[in-house]
mmCIF file of C-alpha atoms in Angstrom:
data_model
loop_
_atom_site.group_PDB
_atom_site.id
_atom_site.type_symbol
_atom_site.label_atom_id
_atom_site.label_comp_id
_atom_site.label_asym_id
_atom_site.label_seq_id
_atom_site.Cartn_x
_atom_site.Cartn_y
_atom_site.Cartn_z
ATOM 1 C CA MET A 14 77.811 120.584 -186.880
ATOM 2 C CA ARG A 15 79.805 118.469 -184.410
ATOM 3 C CA VAL A 16 81.077 116.295 -187.249
ATOM 4 C CA ARG A 17 82.489 119.348 -189.027
ATOM 5 C CA ARG A 18 84.277 120.418 -185.875
ATOM 6 C CA LEU A 19 85.597 116.882 -185.449
ATOM 7 C CA ALA A 20 86.866 116.854 -189.035
ATOM 8 C CA ALA A 21 88.508 120.263 -188.569
ATOM 9 C CA VAL A 22 90.192 119.236 -185.301
ATOM 10 C CA THR A 23 91.356 115.982 -186.902
ATOM 11 C CA ALA A 24 92.846 117.832 -189.872
ATOM 12 C CA ILE A 25 94.608 120.356 -187.618
ATOM 13 C CA SER A 26 95.974 117.574 -185.384
ATOM 14 C CA GLY A 27 97.288 115.693 -188.418
ATOM 15 C CA ALA A 28 98.950 118.827 -189.752
ATOM 16 C CA ALA A 29 100.575 119.435 -186.363
ATOM 17 C CA LEU A 30 101.974 115.904 -186.356
ATOM 18 C CA ILE A 31 103.399 116.303 -189.843
ATOM 19 C CA VAL A 32 105.009 119.660 -188.994
ATOM 20 C CA THR A 33 106.587 118.503 -185.711
ATOM 21 C CA ALA A 34 107.742 115.062 -186.883
ATOM 22 C CA PRO A 35 110.936 116.294 -188.601
ATOM 23 C CA LEU A 36 111.910 118.098 -185.389
ATOM 24 C CA ALA A 37 111.585 114.877 -183.400
ATOM 25 C CA SER A 38 113.716 112.894 -185.826
ATOM 26 C CA ALA A 39 116.394 115.609 -185.895
ATOM 27 C CA VAL A 40 116.880 115.222 -182.130
ATOM 28 C CA GLU A 41 117.684 111.530 -182.410
ATOM 29 C CA ALA A 42 121.454 111.208 -182.549
ATOM 30 C CA GLY A 43 124.143 108.778 -181.584
ATOM 31 C CA ALA A 44 122.651 105.739 -183.271
ATOM 32 C CA VAL A 45 125.059 102.875 -183.953
ATOM 33 C CA VAL A 46 124.123 100.377 -186.653
ATOM 34 C CA VAL A 47 125.984 97.109 -187.189
ATOM 35 C CA THR A 48 125.219 95.261 -190.435
ATOM 36 C CA PRO A 49 124.464 92.430 -190.376
ATOM 37 C CA GLY A 50 122.997 92.576 -186.866
ATOM 38 C CA SER A 51 123.784 88.870 -186.389
ATOM 39 C CA ALA A 52 127.131 87.538 -187.577
ATOM 40 C CA ALA A 53 129.140 84.352 -187.292
ATOM 41 C CA PRO A 54 132.772 84.222 -186.125
ATOM 42 C CA GLY A 55 135.075 85.250 -188.995
ATOM 43 C CA GLN A 56 132.355 87.281 -190.728
ATOM 44 C CA THR A 57 132.966 90.935 -191.628
ATOM 45 C CA VAL A 58 130.494 93.480 -190.250
ATOM 46 C CA LYS A 59 129.947 97.100 -191.202
ATOM 47 C CA ILE A 60 129.699 99.651 -188.416
ATOM 48 C CA GLY A 61 128.019 103.005 -188.868
ATOM 49 C CA ALA A 62 127.151 105.796 -186.455
ATOM 50 C CA SER A 63 125.389 109.133 -186.569
ATOM 51 C CA GLY A 64 125.623 112.052 -184.197
ATOM 52 C CA CYS A 65 129.404 112.357 -184.358
ATOM 53 C CA ALA A 66 129.433 116.068 -185.166
ATOM 54 C CA THR A 67 132.463 117.561 -183.490
ATOM 55 C CA ALA A 68 134.342 120.832 -183.572
ATOM 56 C CA ASN A 69 137.567 119.005 -184.451
ATOM 57 C CA PRO A 70 137.704 118.322 -188.220
ATOM 58 C CA ASN A 71 140.632 115.923 -187.681
ATOM 59 C CA ALA A 72 138.785 113.802 -185.118
ATOM 60 C CA ILE A 73 139.492 110.078 -185.228
ATOM 61 C CA ALA A 74 136.444 107.869 -184.641
ATOM 62 C CA ARG A 75 136.765 104.264 -183.518
ATOM 63 C CA ALA A 76 134.430 101.348 -182.774
ATOM 64 C CA TYR A 77 135.149 99.079 -179.818
ATOM 65 C CA SER A 78 133.654 95.684 -178.932
ATOM 66 C CA ASN A 79 134.665 92.375 -177.371
ATOM 67 C CA ALA A 80 133.334 90.722 -180.550
ATOM 68 C CA PHE A 81 135.855 92.238 -182.995
ATOM 69 C CA PRO A 82 139.158 94.162 -183.112
ATOM 70 C CA THR A 83 139.024 97.940 -182.754
ATOM 71 C CA ALA A 84 137.844 99.488 -186.019
ATOM 72 C CA SER A 85 138.773 102.921 -187.360
ATOM 73 C CA LEU A 86 135.774 104.785 -188.759
ATOM 74 C CA SER A 87 135.814 107.425 -191.485
ATOM 75 C CA ALA A 88 133.443 110.331 -192.093
ATOM 76 C CA VAL A 89 130.755 109.501 -194.674
ATOM 77 C CA GLY A 90 127.487 110.932 -195.941
ATOM 78 C CA GLN A 91 126.029 113.754 -193.935
ATOM 79 C CA ALA A 92 127.982 115.681 -191.327
ATOM 80 C CA GLY A 93 128.392 113.620 -188.188
ATOM 81 C CA GLU A 94 128.129 110.196 -189.843
ATOM 82 C CA VAL A 95 131.022 107.739 -189.637
ATOM 83 C CA ALA A 96 131.456 104.199 -190.977
ATOM 84 C CA GLY A 97 133.930 101.366 -191.155
ATOM 85 C CA SER A 98 134.177 97.594 -190.886
ATOM 86 C CA SER A 99 135.737 94.856 -188.796
ATOM 87 C CA THR A 100 135.803 91.063 -188.696
ATOM 88 C CA VAL A 101 134.246 89.113 -185.824
ATOM 89 C CA PHE A 102 136.893 87.239 -183.837
ATOM 90 C CA SER A 103 137.121 83.589 -184.977
ATOM 91 C CA GLY A 104 136.875 82.467 -181.340
ATOM 92 C CA ALA A 105 133.921 84.712 -180.442
ATOM 93 C CA LYS A 106 131.259 82.915 -178.448
ATOM 94 C CA ALA A 107 127.570 83.181 -179.310
ATOM 95 C CA GLY A 108 125.835 86.066 -177.553
ATOM 96 C CA THR A 109 125.072 89.750 -177.734
ATOM 97 C CA TYR A 110 127.996 92.157 -177.579
ATOM 98 C CA THR A 111 127.987 95.909 -176.983
ATOM 99 C CA VAL A 112 129.487 98.050 -179.744
ATOM 100 C CA THR A 113 130.727 101.475 -178.628
ATOM 101 C CA VAL A 114 131.640 104.175 -181.126
ATOM 102 C CA VAL A 115 133.844 106.960 -179.784
ATOM 103 C CA CYS A 116 133.513 109.940 -182.091
ATOM 104 C CA ASP A 117 136.859 111.504 -181.172
ATOM 105 C CA VAL A 118 139.518 109.419 -179.410
ATOM 106 C CA ASN A 119 141.066 112.643 -178.048
ATOM 107 C CA ASN A 120 137.687 113.602 -176.523
ATOM 108 C CA PRO A 121 136.049 110.275 -175.598
ATOM 109 C CA SER A 122 133.010 111.881 -173.971
ATOM 110 C CA GLN A 123 131.108 111.904 -177.293
ATOM 111 C CA LYS A 124 130.147 108.296 -177.905
ATOM 112 C CA ALA A 125 127.244 106.085 -178.893
ATOM 113 C CA THR A 126 126.434 102.425 -178.368
ATOM 114 C CA GLY A 127 124.745 99.646 -180.272
ATOM 115 C CA SER A 128 124.912 95.869 -180.297
ATOM 116 C CA LEU A 129 125.990 92.875 -182.354
ATOM 117 C CA THR A 130 124.742 89.331 -181.913
ATOM 118 C CA VAL A 131 127.293 86.616 -182.601
ATOM 119 C CA VAL A 132 125.731 83.347 -183.718
ATOM 120 C CA THR A 133 127.191 79.947 -184.394
ATOM 121 C CA SER A 134 127.031 78.712 -187.972
ATOM 122 C CA ALA A 135 123.625 77.359 -188.932
ATOM 123 C CA THR A 136 123.602 73.715 -190.026
ATOM 124 C CA GLY A 137 120.256 73.762 -191.805
ATOM 125 C CA GLY A 138 117.082 75.675 -192.428
ATOM 126 C CA ALA A 139 116.333 78.619 -194.601
ATOM 127 C CA LYS A 140 118.372 81.777 -194.511
ATOM 128 C CA THR A 141 115.798 84.545 -194.416
ATOM 129 C CA GLY A 142 117.953 87.649 -194.055
ATOM 130 C CA ASP A 143 121.013 89.141 -192.520
ATOM 131 C CA GLY A 144 119.538 89.594 -189.036
ATOM 132 C CA ALA A 145 119.485 93.361 -189.193
ATOM 133 C CA THR A 146 116.373 95.202 -188.170
ATOM 134 C CA GLN A 147 114.818 98.057 -190.039
ATOM 135 C CA SER A 148 113.720 101.170 -188.259
ATOM 136 C CA PHE A 149 111.457 103.822 -189.640
ATOM 137 C CA PRO A 150 112.119 107.535 -189.165
ATOM 138 C CA THR A 151 109.811 109.260 -186.718
ATOM 139 C CA SER A 152 108.588 111.504 -189.519
ATOM 140 C CA SER A 153 107.361 108.495 -191.529
ATOM 141 C CA VAL A 154 105.464 107.037 -188.590
ATOM 142 C CA ALA A 155 103.941 110.404 -187.660
ATOM 143 C CA GLY A 156 102.978 111.092 -191.269
ATOM 144 C CA GLY A 157 101.260 107.720 -191.571
ATOM 145 C CA ALA A 158 99.388 108.268 -188.305
ATOM 146 C CA ALA A 159 98.283 111.720 -189.458
ATOM 147 C CA LEU A 160 96.981 110.304 -192.740
ATOM 148 C CA ALA A 161 95.073 107.560 -190.913
ATOM 149 C CA VAL A 162 93.496 109.990 -188.434
ATOM 150 C CA GLY A 163 92.628 112.424 -191.217
ATOM 151 C CA SER A 164 91.021 109.658 -193.266
ATOM 152 C CA LEU A 165 88.893 108.590 -190.312
ATOM 153 C CA GLY A 166 87.761 112.169 -189.713
ATOM 154 C CA LEU A 167 86.854 112.746 -193.337
ATOM 155 C CA GLY A 168 85.050 109.405 -193.466
ATOM 156 C CA ALA A 169 82.975 110.341 -190.405
ATOM 157 C CA TYR A 170 82.191 113.716 -191.957
ATOM 158 C CA ALA A 171 81.075 112.119 -195.242
ATOM 159 C CA LEU A 172 78.882 109.545 -193.478
ATOM 160 C CA ARG A 173 77.263 112.212 -191.321
ATOM 161 C CA ARG A 174 76.622 114.445 -194.308
ATOM 162 C CA ARG A 175 75.161 111.537 -196.281
ATOM 163 C CA ALA A 176 72.893 110.507 -193.395
ATOM 164 C CA GLY A 177 71.739 114.127 -192.981
ATOM 165 C CA GLY A 178 70.484 114.217 -196.571
ATOM 166 C CA ARG A 179 68.163 111.244 -196.022
ATOM 167 C CA ALA A 180 66.367 112.532 -192.959
#
C-alpha cells in the first residue's frame, strides 16, 4: 500500500514540476549572449539579448563593451529580442570583458549584461568549438527531472507488486 502512495506522490510531484517549469523560464529575462563566447582580436562577434520589451516601439538598443566598438542592435524574433554584431578591437588584450546591452538609449535603466572572453590566436592544437556555452531552458531540465523521478517511482511500484505475488 505504501508503494502505491509513493508512486502516486511521485507522479503528482512530476506533474507539478512539468506544469510550473514554463512559468520559471518565462521569468528569466535580460540574458545577453555573445557568439562566439571566446574571440580573437579582429574577429566579428554576434550579440543578442532578450528581455528588451519596452513601451517605445522606436527604441534604439545598443551593446557596449571595452572589447569592441558600440554596436547598434535591431529587433529580431520574439518581442523583446534584439541582435547585432561588432568586431573585437585589433588591440584588445586577452581577458574577460563585460558586455552591456541597453534596450533603449533614451531610457537606459532597462539593460542586461553578459561577457566576452578575448583570447590570443592559438598556435597549435585542435579547435574544438567556438567557445560558446549551451544552456538548457528550465522547462527542459524540470521535465527531465520529472521523468526520472516518475520512472523511479513506477519501478519501485512494479518491484513491490512483483515481490508481493511471490510471497
